[in-house]
């Protein structure tokens, strides 16, 4: 069961208290800077995690005058579309509403995830960064901690993403093997604990180097985790070795 820390109380709550009940995820992102993009990315992770667990989601974006720019940047980052937020007073019979907002932003009703700021070393440098690299650099820090996007962070994300995509393409040539139950459990335990994506990444680093795992199991593990991460890790399948 996915549990998140409610920023209003500091206490953990179930993100979907009713099994199979509709959960509304509403993003509050009034700008288009890196911090607002990070808010939308965290909401994308929340939606993905809920859907993996079988929970239907109604995903909405409440933005300001920069909404079109933010949506374009989010699409490049692999964030799936969010509907424009209508008057939701009538609702669609959702059993839970989760708000995702900038830390210290305007108050909201209901369960809330606060997202700490993202600080690019050079605000203009983001324009030249591969979207997958930027996504991984943002995922490398828990959403409750500020993300300092410095050159070293981008270099590390670029190297990791290239290595993992190449490895996944290579592992795909081996006989398929199921995701080991113990590994699947560690992945789920991580992302169901307040969307602890850095811990998910740590599990993948371990899978990458575990000499006991067959390559087919590594492939299936990475493909499974990428349902949450959205890093397009299978992008290079079929490319020449």
Short mmCIF file of N, CA and C in Angstrom, two decimals, residues 58-179:
data_model
loop_
_atom_site.label_atom_id
_atom_site.label_comp_id
_atom_site.label_asym_id
_atom_site.label_seq_id
_atom_site.Cartn_x
_atom_site.Cartn_y
_atom_site.Cartn_z
N UNK A 58 -7.42 10.28 -11.38
CA UNK A 58 -7.86 11.47 -12.12
C UNK A 58 -6.79 12.53 -11.89
N UNK A 59 -5.98 12.82 -12.92
CA UNK A 59 -4.82 13.69 -12.78
C UNK A 59 -5.12 15.08 -13.34
N UNK A 60 -4.94 16.10 -12.51
CA UNK A 60 -5.31 17.46 -12.86
C UNK A 60 -4.15 18.42 -12.61
N UNK A 61 -4.10 19.48 -13.41
CA UNK A 61 -3.09 20.52 -13.24
C UNK A 61 -3.76 21.86 -13.05
N UNK A 62 -3.47 22.51 -11.93
CA UNK A 62 -3.89 23.88 -11.67
C UNK A 62 -2.67 24.76 -11.85
N UNK A 63 -2.67 25.59 -12.86
CA UNK A 63 -1.49 26.41 -13.14
C UNK A 63 -1.87 27.86 -13.32
N UNK A 64 -0.87 28.63 -13.65
CA UNK A 64 -1.09 30.05 -13.88
C UNK A 64 -0.91 30.38 -15.35
N UNK A 65 -0.41 31.58 -15.60
CA UNK A 65 -0.28 32.05 -16.97
C UNK A 65 0.83 31.32 -17.74
N UNK A 66 1.69 30.57 -17.02
CA UNK A 66 2.79 29.86 -17.67
C UNK A 66 2.47 28.38 -17.89
N UNK A 67 1.19 28.02 -17.82
CA UNK A 67 0.82 26.62 -17.88
C UNK A 67 1.23 25.97 -19.19
N UNK A 68 1.04 26.67 -20.32
CA UNK A 68 1.38 26.08 -21.62
C UNK A 68 2.88 25.78 -21.70
N UNK A 69 3.70 26.69 -21.21
CA UNK A 69 5.15 26.48 -21.21
C UNK A 69 5.53 25.31 -20.31
N UNK A 70 4.90 25.23 -19.14
CA UNK A 70 5.18 24.13 -18.22
C UNK A 70 4.78 22.80 -18.83
N UNK A 71 3.63 22.76 -19.47
CA UNK A 71 3.18 21.51 -20.09
C UNK A 71 4.16 21.04 -21.17
N UNK A 72 4.67 21.97 -21.97
CA UNK A 72 5.61 21.60 -23.03
C UNK A 72 6.89 21.02 -22.43
N UNK A 73 7.38 21.64 -21.36
CA UNK A 73 8.60 21.15 -20.71
C UNK A 73 8.34 19.78 -20.07
N UNK A 74 7.16 19.61 -19.49
CA UNK A 74 6.83 18.34 -18.85
C UNK A 74 6.72 17.22 -19.87
N UNK A 75 6.14 17.50 -21.01
CA UNK A 75 6.03 16.49 -22.06
C UNK A 75 7.41 16.03 -22.51
N UNK A 76 8.34 16.97 -22.68
CA UNK A 76 9.71 16.62 -23.06
C UNK A 76 10.37 15.77 -21.98
N UNK A 77 9.97 15.97 -20.72
CA UNK A 77 10.56 15.24 -19.60
C UNK A 77 9.93 13.85 -19.41
N UNK A 78 8.94 13.53 -20.23
CA UNK A 78 8.29 12.23 -20.12
C UNK A 78 7.14 12.19 -19.14
N UNK A 79 6.68 13.36 -18.70
CA UNK A 79 5.53 13.43 -17.80
C UNK A 79 4.27 13.24 -18.64
N UNK A 80 3.42 12.34 -18.20
CA UNK A 80 2.20 12.08 -18.95
C UNK A 80 1.20 13.22 -18.76
N UNK A 81 0.26 13.39 -19.70
CA UNK A 81 -0.62 14.57 -19.67
C UNK A 81 -1.49 14.64 -18.41
N UNK A 82 -1.67 15.85 -17.91
CA UNK A 82 -2.60 16.15 -16.83
C UNK A 82 -3.71 17.01 -17.41
N UNK A 83 -4.94 16.75 -17.01
CA UNK A 83 -6.06 17.56 -17.48
C UNK A 83 -6.01 18.94 -16.84
N UNK A 84 -6.64 19.92 -17.53
CA UNK A 84 -6.85 21.21 -16.90
C UNK A 84 -7.77 21.01 -15.71
N UNK A 85 -7.46 21.68 -14.62
CA UNK A 85 -8.27 21.51 -13.41
C UNK A 85 -9.57 22.28 -13.54
N UNK A 86 -10.71 21.58 -13.56
CA UNK A 86 -12.01 22.26 -13.61
C UNK A 86 -12.49 22.58 -12.20
N UNK A 87 -13.73 23.01 -12.10
CA UNK A 87 -14.35 23.12 -10.78
C UNK A 87 -14.63 21.70 -10.31
N UNK A 88 -13.87 21.25 -9.31
CA UNK A 88 -13.99 19.85 -8.90
C UNK A 88 -14.92 19.69 -7.70
N UNK A 89 -15.72 20.72 -7.43
CA UNK A 89 -16.59 20.62 -6.26
C UNK A 89 -17.55 19.44 -6.38
N UNK A 90 -17.99 19.17 -7.62
CA UNK A 90 -18.89 18.04 -7.83
C UNK A 90 -18.12 16.73 -7.84
N UNK A 91 -16.89 16.78 -8.36
CA UNK A 91 -16.03 15.61 -8.36
C UNK A 91 -16.56 14.50 -9.24
N UNK A 92 -15.84 13.40 -9.23
CA UNK A 92 -16.25 12.21 -9.98
C UNK A 92 -16.41 11.03 -9.03
N UNK A 93 -16.73 11.33 -7.78
CA UNK A 93 -16.89 10.26 -6.81
C UNK A 93 -15.57 9.73 -6.29
N UNK A 94 -14.51 10.55 -6.32
CA UNK A 94 -13.22 10.07 -5.84
C UNK A 94 -13.26 9.82 -4.34
N UNK A 95 -12.48 8.86 -3.89
CA UNK A 95 -12.42 8.53 -2.47
C UNK A 95 -11.28 9.25 -1.77
N UNK A 96 -10.39 9.86 -2.53
CA UNK A 96 -9.25 10.56 -1.94
C UNK A 96 -8.78 11.63 -2.92
N UNK A 97 -8.34 12.76 -2.38
CA UNK A 97 -7.72 13.80 -3.19
C UNK A 97 -6.34 14.06 -2.60
N UNK A 98 -5.32 14.03 -3.46
CA UNK A 98 -3.95 14.32 -3.04
C UNK A 98 -3.47 15.53 -3.81
N UNK A 99 -3.04 16.55 -3.11
CA UNK A 99 -2.52 17.76 -3.74
C UNK A 99 -1.00 17.71 -3.74
N UNK A 100 -0.39 18.11 -4.84
CA UNK A 100 1.06 18.14 -4.97
C UNK A 100 1.44 19.59 -5.27
N UNK A 101 2.27 20.18 -4.42
CA UNK A 101 2.51 21.62 -4.53
C UNK A 101 3.94 21.96 -4.12
N UNK A 102 4.33 23.17 -4.47
CA UNK A 102 5.63 23.68 -4.07
C UNK A 102 5.67 23.86 -2.56
N UNK A 103 6.75 23.44 -1.96
CA UNK A 103 6.92 23.61 -0.51
C UNK A 103 6.73 25.08 -0.14
N UNK A 104 5.86 25.32 0.83
CA UNK A 104 5.60 26.69 1.26
C UNK A 104 4.61 27.43 0.39
N UNK A 105 4.00 26.75 -0.60
CA UNK A 105 3.04 27.38 -1.48
C UNK A 105 1.69 27.59 -0.81
N UNK A 106 0.74 28.07 -1.59
CA UNK A 106 -0.59 28.37 -1.07
C UNK A 106 -1.22 27.13 -0.44
N UNK A 107 -2.01 27.36 0.60
CA UNK A 107 -2.65 26.26 1.30
C UNK A 107 -3.65 25.54 0.39
N UNK A 108 -3.82 24.25 0.62
CA UNK A 108 -4.78 23.44 -0.13
C UNK A 108 -5.59 22.62 0.87
N UNK A 109 -6.75 22.17 0.41
CA UNK A 109 -7.57 21.29 1.24
C UNK A 109 -7.17 19.85 0.97
N UNK A 110 -7.18 19.03 2.00
CA UNK A 110 -6.91 17.61 1.80
C UNK A 110 -5.44 17.25 1.89
N UNK A 111 -5.17 15.97 1.71
CA UNK A 111 -3.82 15.43 1.80
C UNK A 111 -2.91 16.16 0.81
N UNK A 112 -1.68 16.43 1.25
CA UNK A 112 -0.79 17.26 0.43
C UNK A 112 0.64 16.73 0.47
N UNK A 113 1.28 16.69 -0.70
CA UNK A 113 2.71 16.42 -0.82
C UNK A 113 3.40 17.73 -1.14
N UNK A 114 4.35 18.12 -0.30
CA UNK A 114 5.16 19.30 -0.58
C UNK A 114 6.43 18.88 -1.30
N UNK A 115 6.81 19.64 -2.30
CA UNK A 115 8.00 19.35 -3.10
C UNK A 115 9.02 20.46 -2.87
N UNK A 116 10.20 20.09 -2.43
CA UNK A 116 11.25 21.06 -2.15
C UNK A 116 11.76 21.69 -3.44
N UNK A 117 12.37 22.86 -3.36
CA UNK A 117 12.83 23.55 -4.58
C UNK A 117 13.94 22.79 -5.30
N UNK A 118 14.04 23.07 -6.60
CA UNK A 118 15.16 22.60 -7.41
C UNK A 118 15.95 23.83 -7.82
N UNK A 119 17.26 23.79 -7.58
CA UNK A 119 18.11 24.95 -7.81
C UNK A 119 19.14 24.62 -8.89
N UNK A 120 18.91 25.02 -10.14
CA UNK A 120 19.93 24.81 -11.17
C UNK A 120 21.15 25.67 -10.89
N UNK A 121 22.31 25.12 -11.18
CA UNK A 121 23.56 25.88 -11.04
C UNK A 121 23.51 27.12 -11.93
N UNK A 122 22.99 26.93 -13.12
CA UNK A 122 22.80 28.02 -14.08
C UNK A 122 21.39 27.86 -14.64
N UNK A 123 20.44 28.76 -14.31
CA UNK A 123 19.07 28.61 -14.76
C UNK A 123 18.93 28.41 -16.26
N UNK A 124 19.84 28.94 -17.05
CA UNK A 124 19.76 28.78 -18.49
C UNK A 124 20.33 27.46 -18.99
N UNK A 125 21.09 26.78 -18.13
CA UNK A 125 21.74 25.54 -18.57
C UNK A 125 20.77 24.41 -18.82
N UNK A 126 19.58 24.47 -18.21
CA UNK A 126 18.60 23.41 -18.36
C UNK A 126 18.17 23.24 -19.81
N UNK A 127 18.25 24.32 -20.57
CA UNK A 127 17.80 24.28 -21.96
C UNK A 127 18.64 23.32 -22.80
N UNK A 128 19.89 23.12 -22.44
CA UNK A 128 20.75 22.26 -23.25
C UNK A 128 20.88 20.84 -22.72
N UNK A 129 20.12 20.47 -21.69
CA UNK A 129 20.23 19.16 -21.07
C UNK A 129 19.23 18.20 -21.70
N UNK A 130 19.70 17.00 -22.02
CA UNK A 130 18.80 15.96 -22.51
C UNK A 130 17.69 15.74 -21.48
N UNK A 131 16.42 15.68 -21.91
CA UNK A 131 15.32 15.54 -20.94
C UNK A 131 15.46 14.32 -20.04
N UNK A 132 15.94 13.20 -20.58
CA UNK A 132 16.12 12.01 -19.75
C UNK A 132 17.16 12.23 -18.66
N UNK A 133 18.21 12.97 -18.99
CA UNK A 133 19.25 13.29 -18.01
C UNK A 133 18.68 14.19 -16.92
N UNK A 134 17.90 15.19 -17.32
CA UNK A 134 17.30 16.09 -16.34
C UNK A 134 16.33 15.33 -15.44
N UNK A 135 15.54 14.42 -16.03
CA UNK A 135 14.59 13.64 -15.24
C UNK A 135 15.33 12.80 -14.19
N UNK A 136 16.39 12.11 -14.61
CA UNK A 136 17.14 11.28 -13.68
C UNK A 136 17.82 12.12 -12.61
N UNK A 137 18.35 13.27 -12.98
CA UNK A 137 18.99 14.15 -11.99
C UNK A 137 17.98 14.61 -10.95
N UNK A 138 16.75 14.87 -11.36
CA UNK A 138 15.72 15.27 -10.40
C UNK A 138 15.26 14.09 -9.55
N UNK A 139 15.23 12.89 -10.14
CA UNK A 139 14.80 11.71 -9.39
C UNK A 139 15.81 11.28 -8.34
N UNK A 140 17.06 11.70 -8.50
CA UNK A 140 18.13 11.23 -7.63
C UNK A 140 18.03 11.77 -6.20
N UNK A 141 17.21 12.79 -6.01
CA UNK A 141 16.99 13.34 -4.66
C UNK A 141 15.53 13.15 -4.28
N UNK A 142 15.28 12.79 -3.00
CA UNK A 142 13.91 12.64 -2.54
C UNK A 142 13.19 13.98 -2.66
N UNK A 143 11.90 13.91 -2.99
CA UNK A 143 11.17 15.15 -3.27
C UNK A 143 11.09 16.08 -2.06
N UNK A 144 11.34 15.58 -0.87
CA UNK A 144 11.31 16.43 0.32
C UNK A 144 12.62 17.18 0.54
N UNK A 145 13.64 16.84 -0.24
CA UNK A 145 14.96 17.47 -0.09
C UNK A 145 15.23 18.39 -1.29
N UNK A 146 15.83 19.56 -1.07
CA UNK A 146 16.17 20.42 -2.21
C UNK A 146 17.08 19.70 -3.19
N UNK A 147 16.89 19.98 -4.46
CA UNK A 147 17.73 19.38 -5.51
C UNK A 147 18.64 20.46 -6.09
N UNK A 148 19.93 20.28 -5.94
CA UNK A 148 20.90 21.21 -6.49
C UNK A 148 21.43 20.61 -7.79
N UNK A 149 21.01 21.19 -8.89
CA UNK A 149 21.34 20.65 -10.20
C UNK A 149 22.63 21.29 -10.70
N UNK A 150 23.73 20.72 -10.26
CA UNK A 150 25.04 21.22 -10.64
C UNK A 150 25.61 20.36 -11.76
N UNK A 151 26.70 20.82 -12.33
CA UNK A 151 27.32 20.11 -13.45
C UNK A 151 27.61 18.65 -13.10
N UNK A 152 28.10 18.41 -11.88
CA UNK A 152 28.43 17.05 -11.46
C UNK A 152 27.19 16.16 -11.44
N UNK A 153 26.04 16.72 -11.01
CA UNK A 153 24.80 15.95 -10.97
C UNK A 153 24.36 15.55 -12.37
N UNK A 154 24.48 16.48 -13.32
CA UNK A 154 24.12 16.16 -14.70
C UNK A 154 25.09 15.14 -15.30
N UNK A 155 26.36 15.28 -15.02
CA UNK A 155 27.34 14.33 -15.55
C UNK A 155 27.08 12.92 -15.03
N UNK A 156 26.77 12.81 -13.75
CA UNK A 156 26.48 11.50 -13.17
C UNK A 156 25.21 10.90 -13.78
N UNK A 157 24.17 11.72 -13.92
CA UNK A 157 22.92 11.23 -14.50
C UNK A 157 23.13 10.82 -15.96
N UNK A 158 23.90 11.61 -16.70
CA UNK A 158 24.15 11.30 -18.12
C UNK A 158 24.88 9.96 -18.25
N UNK A 159 25.90 9.74 -17.43
CA UNK A 159 26.64 8.49 -17.49
C UNK A 159 25.81 7.29 -17.09
N UNK A 160 25.02 7.45 -16.01
CA UNK A 160 24.18 6.35 -15.54
C UNK A 160 23.12 5.99 -16.58
N UNK A 161 22.47 6.99 -17.15
CA UNK A 161 21.40 6.72 -18.11
C UNK A 161 21.94 6.03 -19.35
N UNK A 162 23.08 6.49 -19.86
CA UNK A 162 23.68 5.86 -21.04
C UNK A 162 24.09 4.41 -20.74
N UNK A 163 24.67 4.19 -19.57
CA UNK A 163 25.10 2.84 -19.20
C UNK A 163 23.92 1.91 -19.04
N UNK A 164 22.87 2.38 -18.37
CA UNK A 164 21.71 1.53 -18.14
C UNK A 164 20.97 1.22 -19.44
N UNK A 165 20.81 2.20 -20.31
CA UNK A 165 20.13 1.92 -21.57
C UNK A 165 20.92 0.92 -22.40
N UNK A 166 22.25 1.07 -22.42
CA UNK A 166 23.07 0.12 -23.16
C UNK A 166 23.01 -1.27 -22.55
N UNK A 167 23.03 -1.35 -21.22
CA UNK A 167 22.97 -2.64 -20.54
C UNK A 167 21.63 -3.32 -20.78
N UNK A 168 20.54 -2.56 -20.70
CA UNK A 168 19.20 -3.13 -20.92
C UNK A 168 19.09 -3.70 -22.33
N UNK A 169 19.62 -2.98 -23.31
CA UNK A 169 19.59 -3.48 -24.68
C UNK A 169 20.39 -4.77 -24.81
N UNK A 170 21.50 -4.88 -24.08
CA UNK A 170 22.32 -6.09 -24.11
C UNK A 170 21.63 -7.24 -23.38
N UNK A 171 21.07 -6.96 -22.20
CA UNK A 171 20.39 -8.01 -21.43
C UNK A 171 19.19 -8.56 -22.17
N UNK A 172 18.57 -7.74 -23.00
CA UNK A 172 17.37 -8.18 -23.74
C UNK A 172 17.69 -9.29 -24.73
N UNK A 173 18.95 -9.46 -25.07
CA UNK A 173 19.35 -10.51 -26.01
C UNK A 173 19.49 -11.87 -25.32
N UNK A 174 19.39 -11.88 -23.98
CA UNK A 174 19.53 -13.12 -23.22
C UNK A 174 18.14 -13.71 -22.95
N UNK A 175 18.08 -14.99 -22.60
CA UNK A 175 16.78 -15.60 -22.27
C UNK A 175 16.10 -14.85 -21.12
N UNK A 176 14.81 -14.62 -21.29
CA UNK A 176 14.07 -13.88 -20.27
C UNK A 176 13.95 -14.68 -18.98
N UNK A 177 14.01 -13.95 -17.86
CA UNK A 177 13.81 -14.54 -16.55
C UNK A 177 12.91 -13.59 -15.74
N UNK A 178 12.07 -14.10 -14.85
CA UNK A 178 11.18 -13.21 -14.09
C UNK A 178 11.94 -12.33 -13.12
N UNK A 179 11.30 -11.23 -12.75
CA UNK A 179 11.87 -10.38 -11.71
C UNK A 179 11.90 -11.19 -10.40
#
